[in-house]
Amino acid sequence: KKNIVKKCLEMISNISEDETKFKTFYEQFSKNIKLGIHEDSSQRQKLASFLRYETTKSEVPCSLDEYISRMKDDQKGIYYITGESKKSIESSPFLEKLKAKDLEVIYMIDPLDEYITQQLKDYNEKKLICITKENLVLEEENKEELEVLKKDYEGVCKFIKETLDD
């Protein structure tokens, strides 16, 4: 069993060196690679290197390694969003904050991607971060600026609370 798995991984690795061959291969067997990530913990990282996704900055599906090479120095992890289709994801309000900060987000539109992210918590020491989860912290907020803003808009907030009441 181990030898077969090893030979398969070597074969996939060889195919992945040729973009056109790998594109055809990936279209046919991406679901199998994703199931392998979900089920085989010992080969999870190796199989994850074969994944390809479109991102906010790449129309052509790219690997997680390519995504990491484009990451900003202060970026905490690999940002991703799941959804039914690319069109529905692109209109998501969750993307606005990250686009404003010029951060790249991976589009995961396959239902199997939900299962992958449950098992694959990190890749190459970079944590996978879902942008739709609550308490997404992009960077340390400047507390002084926040206090100044609260003070500046205190009157407006009080007016709105009194006007809307219950």
mmCIF file of C-alpha atoms in Angstrom:
data_model
loop_
_atom_site.group_PDB
_atom_site.id
_atom_site.type_symbol
_atom_site.label_atom_id
_atom_site.label_comp_id
_atom_site.label_asym_id
_atom_site.label_seq_id
_atom_site.Cartn_x
_atom_site.Cartn_y
_atom_site.Cartn_z
ATOM 1 C CA LYS A 1 0.000 0.000 0.000
ATOM 2 C CA LYS A 2 2.761 2.444 0.947
ATOM 3 C CA ASN A 3 4.653 1.763 -2.288
ATOM 4 C CA ILE A 4 1.542 2.350 -4.421
ATOM 5 C CA VAL A 5 0.822 5.624 -2.629
ATOM 6 C CA LYS A 6 4.453 6.690 -3.015
ATOM 7 C CA LYS A 7 4.454 5.879 -6.756
ATOM 8 C CA CYS A 8 1.154 7.723 -7.265
ATOM 9 C CA LEU A 9 2.481 10.819 -5.516
ATOM 10 C CA GLU A 10 5.644 10.702 -7.629
ATOM 11 C CA MET A 11 3.548 10.377 -10.801
ATOM 12 C CA ILE A 12 1.328 13.317 -9.828
ATOM 13 C CA SER A 13 4.417 15.347 -8.975
ATOM 14 C CA ASN A 14 5.897 14.627 -12.411
ATOM 15 C CA ILE A 15 2.645 15.562 -14.141
ATOM 16 C CA SER A 16 2.393 18.799 -12.119
ATOM 17 C CA GLU A 17 5.618 20.055 -13.711
ATOM 18 C CA ASP A 18 3.801 20.416 -17.066
ATOM 19 C CA GLU A 19 0.976 22.971 -16.690
ATOM 20 C CA THR A 20 -1.167 21.731 -19.595
ATOM 21 C CA LYS A 21 -0.952 18.072 -18.585
ATOM 22 C CA PHE A 22 -1.630 18.912 -14.965
ATOM 23 C CA LYS A 23 -4.652 21.046 -15.877
ATOM 24 C CA THR A 24 -6.218 18.063 -17.658
ATOM 25 C CA PHE A 25 -5.240 15.728 -14.821
ATOM 26 C CA TYR A 26 -6.603 18.109 -12.179
ATOM 27 C CA GLU A 27 -9.947 18.490 -13.964
ATOM 28 C CA GLN A 28 -10.364 14.715 -13.872
ATOM 29 C CA PHE A 29 -8.941 13.867 -10.449
ATOM 30 C CA SER A 30 -9.207 16.955 -8.218
ATOM 31 C CA LYS A 31 -12.007 15.356 -6.195
ATOM 32 C CA ASN A 32 -9.795 12.327 -5.513
ATOM 33 C CA ILE A 33 -6.916 14.545 -4.368
ATOM 34 C CA LYS A 34 -9.305 16.416 -2.060
ATOM 35 C CA LEU A 35 -10.695 13.168 -0.645
ATOM 36 C CA GLY A 36 -7.112 12.022 -0.059
ATOM 37 C CA ILE A 37 -6.425 15.170 1.952
ATOM 38 C CA HIS A 38 -9.529 14.544 4.018
ATOM 39 C CA GLU A 39 -8.805 10.870 4.671
ATOM 40 C CA ASP A 40 -5.002 10.409 4.694
ATOM 41 C CA SER A 41 -3.344 12.466 7.402
ATOM 42 C CA SER A 42 0.154 11.158 6.638
ATOM 43 C CA GLN A 43 0.114 12.496 3.042
ATOM 44 C CA ARG A 44 -2.020 15.605 3.666
ATOM 45 C CA GLN A 45 0.707 18.212 3.093
ATOM 46 C CA LYS A 46 2.017 16.510 -0.046
ATOM 47 C CA LEU A 47 -1.472 16.218 -1.545
ATOM 48 C CA ALA A 48 -2.236 19.832 -0.624
ATOM 49 C CA SER A 49 0.649 20.951 -2.815
ATOM 50 C CA PHE A 50 -1.340 19.670 -5.819
ATOM 51 C CA LEU A 51 -4.434 21.786 -5.102
ATOM 52 C CA ARG A 52 -5.243 24.618 -7.506
ATOM 53 C CA TYR A 53 -7.560 27.563 -6.831
ATOM 54 C CA GLU A 54 -8.530 30.853 -8.387
ATOM 55 C CA THR A 55 -7.947 33.881 -6.197
ATOM 56 C CA THR A 56 -8.834 37.551 -6.067
ATOM 57 C CA LYS A 57 -5.555 38.304 -7.851
ATOM 58 C CA SER A 58 -5.304 35.307 -10.180
ATOM 59 C CA GLU A 59 -7.778 34.256 -12.873
ATOM 60 C CA VAL A 60 -5.693 31.156 -13.564
ATOM 61 C CA PRO A 61 -5.876 28.491 -10.836
ATOM 62 C CA CYS A 62 -2.719 28.597 -8.743
ATOM 63 C CA SER A 63 -1.173 26.370 -6.115
ATOM 64 C CA LEU A 64 -0.956 27.173 -2.424
ATOM 65 C CA ASP A 65 2.813 27.583 -2.867
ATOM 66 C CA GLU A 66 2.251 30.275 -5.504
ATOM 67 C CA TYR A 67 -0.210 32.003 -3.184
ATOM 68 C CA ILE A 68 2.338 31.947 -0.346
ATOM 69 C CA SER A 69 5.025 33.405 -2.612
ATOM 70 C CA ARG A 70 2.739 36.418 -3.264
ATOM 71 C CA MET A 71 1.780 36.933 0.388
ATOM 72 C CA LYS A 72 2.635 40.186 2.115
ATOM 73 C CA ASP A 73 5.306 40.035 4.815
ATOM 74 C CA ASP A 74 2.876 40.958 7.602
ATOM 75 C CA GLN A 75 0.108 38.605 6.409
ATOM 76 C CA LYS A 76 -0.904 36.160 9.141
ATOM 77 C CA GLY A 77 -2.056 33.259 6.990
ATOM 78 C CA ILE A 78 -3.763 31.946 3.873
ATOM 79 C CA TYR A 79 -7.118 33.671 3.504
ATOM 80 C CA TYR A 80 -9.932 31.770 1.815
ATOM 81 C CA ILE A 81 -13.664 32.002 1.259
ATOM 82 C CA THR A 82 -16.045 29.174 0.399
ATOM 83 C CA GLY A 83 -19.214 29.405 -1.642
ATOM 84 C CA GLU A 84 -21.398 27.922 -4.353
ATOM 85 C CA SER A 85 -19.860 29.783 -7.275
ATOM 86 C CA LYS A 86 -17.181 32.316 -8.083
ATOM 87 C CA LYS A 87 -19.852 34.866 -8.978
ATOM 88 C CA SER A 88 -21.590 34.565 -5.595
ATOM 89 C CA ILE A 89 -18.278 34.758 -3.737
ATOM 90 C CA GLU A 90 -17.093 37.855 -5.614
ATOM 91 C CA SER A 91 -20.159 39.772 -4.445
ATOM 92 C CA SER A 92 -19.609 38.774 -0.820
ATOM 93 C CA PRO A 93 -19.289 41.649 1.659
ATOM 94 C CA PHE A 94 -16.584 39.677 3.504
ATOM 95 C CA LEU A 95 -14.147 40.365 0.658
ATOM 96 C CA GLU A 96 -14.414 44.152 0.905
ATOM 97 C CA LYS A 97 -12.163 44.539 3.946
ATOM 98 C CA LEU A 98 -9.451 42.301 2.492
ATOM 99 C CA LYS A 99 -9.598 43.912 -0.957
ATOM 100 C CA ALA A 100 -9.241 47.325 0.700
ATOM 101 C CA LYS A 101 -6.048 46.084 2.368
ATOM 102 C CA ASP A 102 -4.901 44.537 -0.962
ATOM 103 C CA LEU A 103 -4.857 40.985 0.459
ATOM 104 C CA GLU A 104 -5.312 37.963 -1.804
ATOM 105 C CA VAL A 105 -8.163 35.550 -1.022
ATOM 106 C CA ILE A 106 -8.591 32.016 -2.372
ATOM 107 C CA TYR A 107 -11.983 31.108 -3.884
ATOM 108 C CA MET A 108 -13.068 27.630 -2.790
ATOM 109 C CA ILE A 109 -16.200 26.705 -4.748
ATOM 110 C CA ASP A 110 -16.149 22.901 -4.576
ATOM 111 C CA PRO A 111 -18.289 21.367 -1.783
ATOM 112 C CA LEU A 112 -15.316 19.140 -0.885
ATOM 113 C CA ASP A 113 -13.289 22.223 -0.006
ATOM 114 C CA GLU A 114 -15.360 22.606 3.181
ATOM 115 C CA TYR A 115 -14.155 19.172 4.302
ATOM 116 C CA ILE A 116 -10.561 19.884 3.305
ATOM 117 C CA THR A 117 -10.380 23.001 5.461
ATOM 118 C CA GLN A 118 -11.589 21.017 8.465
ATOM 119 C CA GLN A 119 -8.607 18.664 8.134
ATOM 120 C CA LEU A 120 -5.975 20.942 6.590
ATOM 121 C CA LYS A 121 -5.507 23.581 9.282
ATOM 122 C CA ASP A 122 -2.228 24.888 7.891
ATOM 123 C CA TYR A 123 0.046 24.535 4.897
ATOM 124 C CA ASN A 124 3.811 25.144 4.997
ATOM 125 C CA GLU A 125 3.480 26.671 8.472
ATOM 126 C CA LYS A 126 0.858 29.147 7.206
ATOM 127 C CA LYS A 127 -2.529 28.886 8.878
ATOM 128 C CA LEU A 128 -5.632 28.654 6.670
ATOM 129 C CA ILE A 129 -8.025 31.423 7.720
ATOM 130 C CA CYS A 130 -11.675 31.547 6.624
ATOM 131 C CA ILE A 131 -12.699 35.169 6.114
ATOM 132 C CA THR A 132 -16.382 34.436 6.787
ATOM 133 C CA LYS A 133 -15.803 33.321 10.370
ATOM 134 C CA GLU A 134 -16.475 35.829 13.106
ATOM 135 C CA ASN A 135 -13.626 37.595 14.901
ATOM 136 C CA LEU A 136 -11.428 37.868 11.816
ATOM 137 C CA VAL A 137 -8.537 40.066 12.887
ATOM 138 C CA LEU A 138 -6.399 41.313 10.011
ATOM 139 C CA GLU A 139 -3.932 43.400 11.979
ATOM 140 C CA GLU A 140 -3.726 45.129 15.283
ATOM 141 C CA GLU A 141 -6.158 48.020 15.320
ATOM 142 C CA ASN A 142 -4.784 51.262 16.623
ATOM 143 C CA LYS A 143 -6.681 51.680 19.926
ATOM 144 C CA GLU A 144 -5.967 55.399 20.148
ATOM 145 C CA GLU A 145 -7.499 56.015 16.714
ATOM 146 C CA LEU A 146 -10.532 53.976 17.699
ATOM 147 C CA GLU A 147 -11.022 55.999 20.877
ATOM 148 C CA VAL A 148 -10.756 59.274 18.925
ATOM 149 C CA LEU A 149 -13.359 58.033 16.434
ATOM 150 C CA LYS A 150 -15.697 56.998 19.253
ATOM 151 C CA LYS A 151 -15.352 60.415 20.809
ATOM 152 C CA ASP A 152 -15.881 62.223 17.482
ATOM 153 C CA TYR A 153 -19.063 60.304 16.680
ATOM 154 C CA GLU A 154 -20.456 60.136 20.211
ATOM 155 C CA GLY A 155 -23.021 62.874 19.494
ATOM 156 C CA VAL A 156 -24.205 61.213 16.296
ATOM 157 C CA CYS A 157 -24.583 57.864 18.055
ATOM 158 C CA LYS A 158 -26.521 59.474 20.916
ATOM 159 C CA PHE A 159 -28.837 61.232 18.419
ATOM 160 C CA ILE A 160 -29.480 57.993 16.501
ATOM 161 C CA LYS A 161 -30.200 56.079 19.724
ATOM 162 C CA GLU A 162 -32.643 58.741 20.938
ATOM 163 C CA THR A 163 -34.358 58.988 17.523
ATOM 164 C CA LEU A 164 -34.733 55.265 16.974
ATOM 165 C CA ASP A 165 -35.335 54.508 20.663
ATOM 166 C CA ASP A 166 -36.759 50.980 20.799
#
